[in-house]
mmCIF file of C-alpha atoms in Angstrom:
data_model
loop_
_atom_site.group_PDB
_atom_site.id
_atom_site.type_symbol
_atom_site.label_atom_id
_atom_site.label_comp_id
_atom_site.label_asym_id
_atom_site.label_seq_id
_atom_site.Cartn_x
_atom_site.Cartn_y
_atom_site.Cartn_z
ATOM 1 C CA UNK M 360 27.571 -10.992 14.446
ATOM 2 C CA UNK M 361 27.867 -10.268 10.747
ATOM 3 C CA UNK M 362 28.176 -6.607 9.790
ATOM 4 C CA UNK M 363 26.164 -5.164 6.898
ATOM 5 C CA UNK M 364 27.109 -1.624 5.958
ATOM 6 C CA UNK M 365 25.087 0.973 4.061
ATOM 7 C CA UNK M 366 26.721 0.073 0.745
ATOM 8 C CA UNK M 367 25.565 -3.527 1.053
ATOM 9 C CA UNK M 368 22.037 -2.504 1.991
ATOM 10 C CA UNK M 369 21.945 -0.234 -1.047
ATOM 11 C CA UNK M 370 23.130 -3.132 -3.197
ATOM 12 C CA UNK M 371 20.397 -5.453 -1.918
ATOM 13 C CA UNK M 372 17.621 -2.932 -2.442
ATOM 14 C CA UNK M 373 17.506 -2.719 -6.270
ATOM 15 C CA UNK M 374 17.842 -6.489 -6.616
ATOM 16 C CA UNK M 375 15.040 -7.382 -4.219
ATOM 17 C CA UNK M 376 12.825 -4.490 -5.319
ATOM 18 C CA UNK M 377 13.448 -4.978 -9.052
ATOM 19 C CA UNK M 378 14.770 -1.466 -9.616
ATOM 20 C CA UNK M 379 18.044 -2.361 -11.330
ATOM 21 C CA UNK M 380 17.623 -2.880 -15.079
ATOM 22 C CA UNK M 381 18.705 -6.521 -14.895
ATOM 23 C CA UNK M 382 16.042 -7.279 -12.278
ATOM 24 C CA UNK M 383 13.023 -5.698 -13.934
ATOM 25 C CA UNK M 384 10.183 -7.900 -15.146
ATOM 26 C CA UNK M 385 6.963 -7.441 -17.074
ATOM 27 C CA UNK M 386 5.102 -9.916 -14.851
ATOM 28 C CA UNK M 387 2.884 -7.575 -12.835
ATOM 29 C CA UNK M 388 2.036 -10.017 -10.051
ATOM 30 C CA UNK M 389 5.705 -10.935 -9.679
ATOM 31 C CA UNK M 390 6.596 -7.270 -9.168
ATOM 32 C CA UNK M 391 4.042 -7.055 -6.368
ATOM 33 C CA UNK M 392 5.348 -10.253 -4.755
ATOM 34 C CA UNK M 393 8.856 -8.796 -4.780
ATOM 35 C CA UNK M 394 7.637 -5.969 -2.549
ATOM 36 C CA UNK M 395 5.153 -8.078 -0.516
ATOM 37 C CA UNK M 396 2.397 -5.539 -1.303
ATOM 38 C CA UNK M 397 2.013 -2.225 -3.143
ATOM 39 C CA UNK M 398 0.718 0.891 -1.420
ATOM 40 C CA UNK M 399 -2.676 1.790 -2.862
ATOM 41 C CA UNK M 400 -3.864 4.808 -0.862
ATOM 42 C CA UNK M 401 -3.230 6.797 -4.029
ATOM 43 C CA UNK M 402 -4.482 4.634 -6.937
ATOM 44 C CA UNK M 403 -1.781 5.980 -9.252
ATOM 45 C CA UNK M 404 0.928 4.565 -6.969
ATOM 46 C CA UNK M 405 0.031 0.992 -7.893
ATOM 47 C CA UNK M 406 0.445 1.618 -11.597
ATOM 48 C CA UNK M 407 3.530 3.815 -11.380
ATOM 49 C CA UNK M 408 5.258 1.411 -8.958
ATOM 50 C CA UNK M 409 4.828 -1.345 -11.542
ATOM 51 C CA UNK M 410 5.962 0.926 -14.363
ATOM 52 C CA UNK M 411 9.206 1.749 -12.557
ATOM 53 C CA UNK M 412 10.059 -1.960 -12.275
ATOM 54 C CA UNK M 413 9.066 -3.220 -15.708
ATOM 55 C CA UNK M 414 10.394 -2.870 -19.241
ATOM 56 C CA UNK M 415 7.359 -2.948 -21.519
ATOM 57 C CA UNK M 416 4.354 -3.377 -19.206
ATOM 58 C CA UNK M 417 1.616 -0.745 -19.545
ATOM 59 C CA UNK M 418 -1.280 0.394 -17.339
ATOM 60 C CA UNK M 419 -3.467 -2.034 -19.268
ATOM 61 C CA UNK M 420 -1.343 -4.928 -17.996
ATOM 62 C CA UNK M 421 -1.889 -3.802 -14.399
ATOM 63 C CA UNK M 422 -5.634 -3.543 -14.990
ATOM 64 C CA UNK M 423 -5.619 -7.023 -16.477
ATOM 65 C CA UNK M 424 -3.869 -8.460 -13.413
ATOM 66 C CA UNK M 425 -6.301 -6.674 -11.077
ATOM 67 C CA UNK M 426 -9.643 -7.045 -12.808
ATOM 68 C CA UNK M 427 -9.386 -9.785 -15.452
ATOM 69 C CA UNK M 428 -6.811 -12.327 -14.270
ATOM 70 C CA UNK M 429 -7.536 -11.306 -10.659
ATOM 71 C CA UNK M 430 -4.105 -12.320 -9.454
ATOM 72 C CA UNK M 431 -4.099 -9.153 -7.332
ATOM 73 C CA UNK M 432 -6.596 -7.757 -4.841
ATOM 74 C CA UNK M 433 -7.028 -4.376 -3.138
ATOM 75 C CA UNK M 434 -7.633 -4.355 0.635
ATOM 76 C CA UNK M 435 -7.036 -2.531 3.913
ATOM 77 C CA UNK M 436 -4.306 -4.159 5.976
ATOM 78 C CA UNK M 437 -1.236 -2.955 7.906
ATOM 79 C CA UNK M 438 -1.738 0.359 9.753
ATOM 80 C CA UNK M 439 -5.260 0.551 8.246
ATOM 81 C CA UNK M 440 -3.591 1.411 4.946
ATOM 82 C CA UNK M 441 -4.841 0.422 1.500
ATOM 83 C CA UNK M 442 -2.654 -2.083 -0.349
ATOM 84 C CA UNK M 443 -2.713 -4.206 -3.471
ATOM 85 C CA UNK M 444 -1.628 -7.757 -2.662
ATOM 86 C CA UNK M 445 -1.028 -11.010 -4.552
ATOM 87 C CA UNK M 446 -4.142 -13.158 -4.241
ATOM 88 C CA UNK M 447 -2.244 -15.933 -2.440
ATOM 89 C CA UNK M 448 -1.172 -13.488 0.292
ATOM 90 C CA UNK M 449 -4.733 -12.407 1.097
ATOM 91 C CA UNK M 450 -5.331 -15.122 3.756
ATOM 92 C CA UNK M 451 -2.113 -14.007 5.485
ATOM 93 C CA UNK M 452 -3.160 -10.358 5.489
ATOM 94 C CA UNK M 453 -6.696 -11.234 6.538
ATOM 95 C CA UNK M 454 -5.642 -13.228 9.588
ATOM 96 C CA UNK M 455 -2.678 -11.064 10.616
ATOM 97 C CA UNK M 456 -4.208 -7.611 10.133
ATOM 98 C CA UNK M 457 -7.643 -7.272 8.544
ATOM 99 C CA UNK M 458 -9.657 -9.352 11.023
ATOM 100 C CA UNK M 459 -8.521 -7.089 13.868
ATOM 101 C CA UNK M 460 -9.349 -4.046 11.744
ATOM 102 C CA UNK M 461 -12.870 -5.311 11.091
ATOM 103 C CA UNK M 462 -13.439 -5.834 14.820
ATOM 104 C CA UNK M 463 -12.196 -2.326 15.585
ATOM 105 C CA UNK M 464 -14.285 -0.758 12.795
ATOM 106 C CA UNK M 465 -17.482 -2.486 13.928
ATOM 107 C CA UNK M 466 -16.906 -1.483 17.543
ATOM 108 C CA UNK M 467 -16.293 2.162 16.554
ATOM 109 C CA UNK M 468 -19.320 2.400 14.257
ATOM 110 C CA UNK M 469 -21.513 0.607 16.803
ATOM 111 C CA UNK M 470 -20.547 3.196 19.391
ATOM 112 C CA UNK M 471 -21.605 6.014 17.059
ATOM 113 C CA UNK M 472 -24.947 4.305 16.437
ATOM 114 C CA UNK M 473 -25.554 3.840 20.150
ATOM 115 C CA UNK M 474 -24.726 7.481 20.888
ATOM 116 C CA UNK M 475 -27.062 8.636 18.117
ATOM 117 C CA UNK M 476 -29.912 6.523 19.515
ATOM 118 C CA UNK M 477 -31.225 5.660 16.034
ATOM 119 C CA UNK M 478 -31.341 1.876 16.612
ATOM 120 C CA UNK M 479 -33.791 -0.059 18.765
ATOM 121 C CA UNK M 480 -32.278 -3.210 20.227
ATOM 122 C CA UNK M 481 -28.808 -4.717 19.967
ATOM 123 C CA UNK M 482 -26.665 -2.458 17.764
ATOM 124 C CA UNK M 483 -24.107 -5.121 16.863
ATOM 125 C CA UNK M 484 -26.820 -7.549 15.830
ATOM 126 C CA UNK M 485 -28.432 -4.815 13.749
ATOM 127 C CA UNK M 486 -25.114 -4.068 12.040
ATOM 128 C CA UNK M 487 -24.556 -7.762 11.333
ATOM 129 C CA UNK M 488 -27.987 -7.959 9.683
ATOM 130 C CA UNK M 489 -27.282 -4.900 7.501
ATOM 131 C CA UNK M 490 -23.886 -6.319 6.512
ATOM 132 C CA UNK M 491 -25.473 -9.640 5.516
ATOM 133 C CA UNK M 492 -28.160 -7.883 3.461
ATOM 134 C CA UNK M 493 -25.528 -5.744 1.741
ATOM 135 C CA UNK M 494 -23.379 -8.752 0.889
ATOM 136 C CA UNK M 495 -26.423 -10.568 -0.523
ATOM 137 C CA UNK M 496 -27.368 -7.531 -2.590
ATOM 138 C CA UNK M 497 -23.862 -7.345 -3.994
ATOM 139 C CA UNK M 498 -23.891 -11.055 -4.840
ATOM 140 C CA UNK M 499 -27.123 -10.466 -6.762
ATOM 141 C CA UNK M 500 -25.770 -7.476 -8.671
ATOM 142 C CA UNK M 501 -22.223 -8.760 -9.220
ATOM 143 C CA UNK M 502 -20.810 -5.240 -8.930
ATOM 144 C CA UNK M 503 -22.252 -2.001 -7.584
ATOM 145 C CA UNK M 504 -21.526 1.408 -6.159
ATOM 146 C CA UNK M 505 -22.452 2.431 -2.652
ATOM 147 C CA UNK M 506 -25.351 4.487 -4.011
ATOM 148 C CA UNK M 507 -26.751 1.483 -5.870
ATOM 149 C CA UNK M 508 -26.466 -0.732 -2.799
ATOM 150 C CA UNK M 509 -28.170 1.829 -0.579
ATOM 151 C CA UNK M 510 -31.212 1.558 -2.858
ATOM 152 C CA UNK M 511 -31.241 -2.225 -2.434
ATOM 153 C CA UNK M 512 -30.672 -2.095 1.328
ATOM 154 C CA UNK M 513 -32.706 0.795 2.796
ATOM 155 C CA UNK M 514 -31.021 0.535 6.205
ATOM 156 C CA UNK M 515 -27.777 1.664 4.578
ATOM 157 C CA UNK M 516 -29.410 5.082 4.353
ATOM 158 C CA UNK M 517 -29.592 5.330 8.157
ATOM 159 C CA UNK M 518 -28.077 8.693 9.089
ATOM 160 C CA UNK M 519 -25.777 9.364 12.025
ATOM 161 C CA UNK M 520 -24.213 12.600 13.219
ATOM 162 C CA UNK M 521 -20.917 11.574 14.831
ATOM 163 C CA UNK M 522 -20.264 14.962 16.439
ATOM 164 C CA UNK M 523 -23.625 16.702 16.961
ATOM 165 C CA UNK M 524 -22.099 19.344 19.226
ATOM 166 C CA UNK M 525 -19.738 20.538 16.486
ATOM 167 C CA UNK M 526 -20.824 23.178 13.988
ATOM 168 C CA UNK M 527 -18.967 21.481 11.129
ATOM 169 C CA UNK M 528 -20.584 18.075 11.682
ATOM 170 C CA UNK M 529 -23.658 16.858 9.811
ATOM 171 C CA UNK M 530 -25.554 13.566 9.537
ATOM 172 C CA UNK M 531 -24.152 11.045 7.060
ATOM 173 C CA UNK M 532 -25.375 7.700 5.766
ATOM 174 C CA UNK M 533 -23.767 4.582 7.193
ATOM 175 C CA UNK M 534 -23.206 3.121 3.698
ATOM 176 C CA UNK M 535 -19.454 3.697 3.743
ATOM 177 C CA UNK M 536 -19.147 2.336 7.278
ATOM 178 C CA UNK M 537 -20.777 -0.936 6.298
ATOM 179 C CA UNK M 538 -18.824 -1.289 3.059
ATOM 180 C CA UNK M 539 -15.495 -0.602 4.772
ATOM 181 C CA UNK M 540 -16.274 -3.135 7.497
ATOM 182 C CA UNK M 541 -17.291 -5.779 4.950
ATOM 183 C CA UNK M 542 -14.066 -5.063 3.074
ATOM 184 C CA UNK M 543 -11.999 -5.508 6.243
ATOM 185 C CA UNK M 544 -13.808 -8.786 6.908
ATOM 186 C CA UNK M 545 -12.820 -10.031 3.459
ATOM 187 C CA UNK M 546 -16.418 -10.327 2.273
ATOM 188 C CA UNK M 547 -16.359 -7.655 -0.427
ATOM 189 C CA UNK M 548 -13.647 -6.121 -2.608
ATOM 190 C CA UNK M 549 -12.990 -2.806 -4.344
ATOM 191 C CA UNK M 550 -13.359 -3.515 -8.054
ATOM 192 C CA UNK M 551 -12.827 -1.409 -11.151
ATOM 193 C CA UNK M 552 -12.657 2.360 -10.697
ATOM 194 C CA UNK M 553 -15.118 4.694 -12.379
ATOM 195 C CA UNK M 554 -12.680 6.415 -14.704
ATOM 196 C CA UNK M 555 -8.987 6.107 -15.507
ATOM 197 C CA UNK M 556 -6.450 4.073 -13.550
ATOM 198 C CA UNK M 557 -5.751 7.121 -11.365
ATOM 199 C CA UNK M 558 -9.357 7.314 -10.117
ATOM 200 C CA UNK M 559 -10.264 6.442 -6.521
ATOM 201 C CA UNK M 560 -14.008 6.029 -7.157
ATOM 202 C CA UNK M 561 -14.483 2.246 -7.112
ATOM 203 C CA UNK M 562 -17.303 -0.163 -7.611
ATOM 204 C CA UNK M 563 -17.627 -2.991 -5.098
ATOM 205 C CA UNK M 564 -17.712 -6.714 -5.830
ATOM 206 C CA UNK M 565 -18.232 -9.766 -3.595
ATOM 207 C CA UNK M 566 -15.070 -11.601 -2.555
ATOM 208 C CA UNK M 567 -16.480 -14.617 -4.377
ATOM 209 C CA UNK M 568 -15.554 -12.853 -7.633
ATOM 210 C CA UNK M 569 -11.893 -13.339 -6.689
ATOM 211 C CA UNK M 570 -12.071 -16.328 -4.345
ATOM 212 C CA UNK M 571 -15.167 -18.487 -4.996
ATOM 213 C CA UNK M 572 -15.108 -19.975 -1.493
ATOM 214 C CA UNK M 573 -14.114 -16.784 0.312
ATOM 215 C CA UNK M 574 -10.815 -16.025 2.038
ATOM 216 C CA UNK M 575 -9.307 -19.229 3.496
ATOM 217 C CA UNK M 576 -8.807 -18.990 7.248
ATOM 218 C CA UNK M 577 -5.471 -19.571 8.952
ATOM 219 C CA UNK M 578 -4.116 -19.224 12.502
ATOM 220 C CA UNK M 579 -3.146 -15.659 13.334
ATOM 221 C CA UNK M 580 0.281 -16.732 14.657
ATOM 222 C CA UNK M 581 1.084 -18.535 11.422
ATOM 223 C CA UNK M 582 -0.103 -15.566 9.373
ATOM 224 C CA UNK M 583 2.007 -13.064 11.307
ATOM 225 C CA UNK M 584 5.130 -15.200 10.993
ATOM 226 C CA UNK M 585 4.629 -15.570 7.245
ATOM 227 C CA UNK M 586 4.106 -11.840 6.756
ATOM 228 C CA UNK M 587 7.326 -11.069 8.649
ATOM 229 C CA UNK M 588 9.192 -13.719 6.655
ATOM 230 C CA UNK M 589 8.180 -12.131 3.378
ATOM 231 C CA UNK M 590 8.956 -8.635 4.656
ATOM 232 C CA UNK M 591 12.427 -9.635 5.858
ATOM 233 C CA UNK M 592 13.212 -11.227 2.507
ATOM 234 C CA UNK M 593 12.197 -8.055 0.651
ATOM 235 C CA UNK M 594 13.339 -5.383 3.118
ATOM 236 C CA UNK M 595 15.841 -7.020 5.461
ATOM 237 C CA UNK M 596 18.136 -6.440 7.141
ATOM 238 C CA UNK M 597 16.371 -3.960 9.390
ATOM 239 C CA UNK M 598 15.949 -3.173 13.086
ATOM 240 C CA UNK M 599 12.904 -4.583 14.833
ATOM 241 C CA UNK M 600 11.465 -1.077 15.104
ATOM 242 C CA UNK M 601 11.021 -1.122 11.318
ATOM 243 C CA UNK M 602 9.042 -4.369 11.505
ATOM 244 C CA UNK M 603 6.869 -2.920 14.261
ATOM 245 C CA UNK M 604 6.238 0.274 12.290
ATOM 246 C CA UNK M 605 5.487 -1.442 8.967
ATOM 247 C CA UNK M 606 3.080 -3.996 10.423
ATOM 248 C CA UNK M 607 1.473 -1.649 12.923
ATOM 249 C CA UNK M 608 1.648 -4.400 15.564
ATOM 250 C CA UNK M 609 2.810 -4.083 19.141
ATOM 251 C CA UNK M 610 6.360 -5.010 20.159
ATOM 252 C CA UNK M 611 5.109 -8.153 21.863
ATOM 253 C CA UNK M 612 3.242 -9.277 18.757
ATOM 254 C CA UNK M 613 6.313 -8.770 16.569
ATOM 255 C CA UNK M 614 8.582 -10.624 18.988
ATOM 256 C CA UNK M 615 6.156 -13.529 19.269
ATOM 257 C CA UNK M 616 5.905 -13.843 15.475
ATOM 258 C CA UNK M 617 9.699 -13.771 15.159
ATOM 259 C CA UNK M 618 10.006 -16.821 17.434
ATOM 260 C CA UNK M 619 8.458 -18.882 14.634
ATOM 261 C CA UNK M 620 11.135 -17.768 12.170
ATOM 262 C CA UNK M 621 14.815 -18.629 11.816
ATOM 263 C CA UNK M 622 16.385 -15.176 12.015
ATOM 264 C CA UNK M 623 19.816 -13.881 12.916
ATOM 265 C CA UNK M 624 21.005 -10.569 14.304
ATOM 266 C CA UNK M 625 23.361 -8.451 12.205
ATOM 267 C CA UNK M 626 25.241 -5.248 12.885
ATOM 268 C CA UNK M 627 23.912 -2.230 10.966
ATOM 269 C CA UNK M 628 26.572 0.387 11.632
ATOM 270 C CA UNK M 629 26.206 -0.001 15.381
ATOM 271 C CA UNK M 630 22.498 -0.841 15.466
ATOM 272 C CA UNK M 631 21.108 -4.370 15.675
ATOM 273 C CA UNK M 632 19.227 -5.570 12.615
ATOM 274 C CA UNK M 633 17.368 -8.756 11.771
ATOM 275 C CA UNK M 634 17.781 -10.979 8.732
ATOM 276 C CA UNK M 635 16.510 -14.407 7.718
ATOM 277 C CA UNK M 636 19.123 -16.999 8.606
ATOM 278 C CA UNK M 637 19.229 -18.341 5.044
ATOM 279 C CA UNK M 638 19.703 -14.867 3.568
ATOM 280 C CA UNK M 639 23.025 -13.717 5.004
ATOM 281 C CA UNK M 640 25.178 -14.055 1.895
ATOM 282 C CA UNK M 641 26.377 -10.753 0.362
ATOM 283 C CA UNK M 642 24.555 -9.454 -2.704
ATOM 284 C CA UNK M 643 26.675 -8.379 -5.659
ATOM 285 C CA UNK M 644 26.474 -4.679 -6.444
ATOM 286 C CA UNK M 645 24.351 -4.243 -9.588
ATOM 287 C CA UNK M 646 25.191 -2.048 -12.544
ATOM 288 C CA UNK M 647 24.481 1.678 -11.998
ATOM 289 C CA UNK M 648 20.750 2.344 -12.005
ATOM 290 C CA UNK M 649 18.263 5.185 -11.746
ATOM 291 C CA UNK M 650 14.561 5.172 -11.011
ATOM 292 C CA UNK M 651 11.614 7.522 -10.623
ATOM 293 C CA UNK M 652 9.336 6.187 -7.887
ATOM 294 C CA UNK M 653 5.842 7.548 -7.230
ATOM 295 C CA UNK M 654 4.408 8.978 -4.044
ATOM 296 C CA UNK M 655 3.985 6.301 -1.346
ATOM 297 C CA UNK M 656 5.976 3.756 -3.317
ATOM 298 C CA UNK M 657 6.616 0.671 -1.138
ATOM 299 C CA UNK M 658 10.389 1.040 -1.340
ATOM 300 C CA UNK M 659 10.802 4.397 0.467
ATOM 301 C CA UNK M 660 7.769 3.587 2.654
ATOM 302 C CA UNK M 661 9.173 0.197 3.657
ATOM 303 C CA UNK M 662 11.289 1.390 6.565
ATOM 304 C CA UNK M 663 10.850 3.811 9.428
ATOM 305 C CA UNK M 664 14.637 4.220 9.761
ATOM 306 C CA UNK M 665 15.443 5.929 6.465
ATOM 307 C CA UNK M 666 18.740 7.780 6.868
ATOM 308 C CA UNK M 667 20.715 5.154 4.942
ATOM 309 C CA UNK M 668 18.853 5.906 1.701
ATOM 310 C CA UNK M 669 17.149 9.259 2.340
ATOM 311 C CA UNK M 670 19.983 11.379 3.683
ATOM 312 C CA UNK M 671 19.025 15.015 4.414
ATOM 313 C CA UNK M 672 16.162 15.197 1.905
ATOM 314 C CA UNK M 673 13.138 14.467 4.125
ATOM 315 C CA UNK M 674 11.972 18.114 4.478
ATOM 316 C CA UNK M 675 11.587 18.478 0.706
ATOM 317 C CA UNK M 676 10.090 15.068 -0.039
ATOM 318 C CA UNK M 677 7.747 14.286 2.870
ATOM 319 C CA UNK M 678 4.509 15.955 3.913
ATOM 320 C CA UNK M 679 3.657 16.729 7.528
ATOM 321 C CA UNK M 680 1.910 13.341 7.938
ATOM 322 C CA UNK M 681 5.021 11.351 7.043
ATOM 323 C CA UNK M 682 4.019 10.529 3.468
ATOM 324 C CA UNK M 683 6.727 10.587 0.822
ATOM 325 C CA UNK M 684 6.088 12.216 -2.535
ATOM 326 C CA UNK M 685 7.599 11.236 -5.907
ATOM 327 C CA UNK M 686 11.318 10.510 -5.501
ATOM 328 C CA UNK M 687 14.362 10.091 -7.730
ATOM 329 C CA UNK M 688 16.801 7.276 -6.929
ATOM 330 C CA UNK M 689 20.393 6.778 -7.946
ATOM 331 C CA UNK M 690 22.287 3.644 -6.906
ATOM 332 C CA UNK M 691 20.272 2.908 -3.780
ATOM 333 C CA UNK M 692 19.652 6.381 -2.409
ATOM 334 C CA UNK M 693 17.259 9.252 -2.968
ATOM 335 C CA UNK M 694 18.797 12.206 -4.804
ATOM 336 C CA UNK M 695 15.788 14.282 -5.875
ATOM 337 C CA UNK M 696 12.070 14.506 -6.584
ATOM 338 C CA UNK M 697 9.678 14.891 -9.492
ATOM 339 C CA UNK M 698 6.094 15.831 -10.306
ATOM 340 C CA UNK M 699 3.565 15.869 -13.138
ATOM 341 C CA UNK M 700 2.301 19.281 -14.175
ATOM 342 C CA UNK M 701 -1.275 19.934 -15.308
ATOM 343 C CA UNK M 702 -0.223 19.767 -18.960
ATOM 344 C CA UNK M 703 1.320 16.336 -18.370
ATOM 345 C CA UNK M 704 4.971 17.400 -18.390
ATOM 346 C CA UNK M 705 7.199 15.496 -15.969
ATOM 347 C CA UNK M 706 9.464 17.940 -14.168
ATOM 348 C CA UNK M 707 12.175 17.091 -11.680
ATOM 349 C CA UNK M 708 14.844 18.557 -9.426
ATOM 350 C CA UNK M 709 18.031 16.942 -8.203
ATOM 351 C CA UNK M 710 18.844 17.756 -4.592
ATOM 352 C CA UNK M 711 22.525 16.931 -4.957
ATOM 353 C CA UNK M 712 25.140 16.707 -7.699
ATOM 354 C CA UNK M 713 25.161 13.178 -9.137
ATOM 355 C CA UNK M 714 27.268 13.774 -12.240
ATOM 356 C CA UNK M 715 26.544 13.747 -15.960
ATOM 357 C CA UNK M 716 26.191 9.976 -16.380
ATOM 358 C CA UNK M 717 23.657 9.698 -13.568
ATOM 359 C CA UNK M 718 21.732 12.715 -14.854
ATOM 360 C CA UNK M 719 21.484 11.137 -18.306
ATOM 361 C CA UNK M 720 20.061 7.927 -16.825
ATOM 362 C CA UNK M 721 17.618 9.906 -14.711
ATOM 363 C CA UNK M 722 16.404 11.836 -17.737
ATOM 364 C CA UNK M 723 15.813 8.535 -19.526
ATOM 365 C CA UNK M 724 13.607 7.486 -16.597
ATOM 366 C CA UNK M 725 11.778 10.812 -16.826
ATOM 367 C CA UNK M 726 10.950 10.009 -20.445
ATOM 368 C CA UNK M 727 9.803 6.490 -19.479
ATOM 369 C CA UNK M 728 7.539 7.884 -16.775
ATOM 370 C CA UNK M 729 5.982 10.412 -19.146
ATOM 371 C CA UNK M 730 5.268 7.626 -21.623
ATOM 372 C CA UNK M 731 3.624 5.547 -18.877
ATOM 373 C CA UNK M 732 1.273 8.399 -17.957
ATOM 374 C CA UNK M 733 0.278 8.989 -21.550
ATOM 375 C CA UNK M 734 -2.815 11.223 -21.555
ATOM 376 C CA UNK M 735 -3.646 10.558 -17.893
ATOM 377 C CA UNK M 736 -3.324 13.479 -15.500
ATOM 378 C CA UNK M 737 -3.114 12.086 -11.980
ATOM 379 C CA UNK M 738 -4.313 14.352 -9.162
ATOM 380 C CA UNK M 739 -2.060 13.789 -6.113
ATOM 381 C CA UNK M 740 -3.767 12.858 -2.854
ATOM 382 C CA UNK M 741 -1.269 15.143 -1.108
ATOM 383 C CA UNK M 742 1.628 17.391 -2.127
ATOM 384 C CA UNK M 743 5.086 17.689 -0.639
ATOM 385 C CA UNK M 744 7.052 20.955 -0.511
ATOM 386 C CA UNK M 745 9.097 20.000 -3.579
ATOM 387 C CA UNK M 746 5.989 18.963 -5.523
ATOM 388 C CA UNK M 747 4.410 22.325 -4.836
ATOM 389 C CA UNK M 748 7.494 24.138 -6.078
ATOM 390 C CA UNK M 749 7.794 22.036 -9.220
ATOM 391 C CA UNK M 750 4.136 22.495 -10.182
ATOM 392 C CA UNK M 751 3.758 26.157 -9.203
#
């Protein structure tokens, strides 16, 4: 069994994730492919993750890839998390993750409708009819907000109180339920936001705007194997628990998908890791590098076992839900955190002594990040302890 120590894992990371200067690129879609997908729960993450891995790309280039070239698409997938994915990966994500999500969403919302007693007849049939009407309305409009669609499809304004025995609960329209389910089914897509690139208020568009014939279908087993193959290339080596956590699948599902791949076991400082059989050669250590990564960046969120790059810094950089805030990297490990203040200033704090040369490179990345933001003031979806201190 080949042994891969922490130093080698830290050497692989900046090469595969395009964080070392020599591995950066201005091709937005290629950056996303390098990481399989980008986290998109916080809209700013998508743009800042690209900025950290490019030389001259700007937010306008990301918007072009998303909304003009349409080489990227935003969707719910692993762990019911929002991601931005390369368009060619969408069938893989649809079959391996999103189809199951759509089934679960429809079952949950149908249960609420049944409990509320607002529907006569078969609830699932009723929901299917409303979904079809909504999709047709969106095809007619080309793009629309939920409010606009609820005017076209009156049944979207059906109100349900999901917890009538709770004082805090109140009836809400089912518009969002239907739109989320249609999105999970791959029938509609979140389009341009209403506002800057950091906004989370999106219009909706039919999938036909991206894929004229809809999302191609593929066998779920094939899709799961392909998703694991891409993940192992970008994030391997790693223990199987990391694959299970990242995909959100059960152990049996992960093991079954791995049987369709040629993988080998490697020793990770006493733990067993997995690696693609054609990817066992050592990776040369790149030149020293520094990077400022945004909250929920796919690199720190790629593994559940994080000690080898996080060290003792989790309490300062993670919130209570396990979400990482903005982080500072030096040669394959996290050494600090950063934040944007209300006036736009980028402030940071190193959590360990990295020396003068490293500090100079980090400050250069601070300047690059400030330039990327420009006049945009991104409101974080959550704040970590260090973020709160830096912006107090």
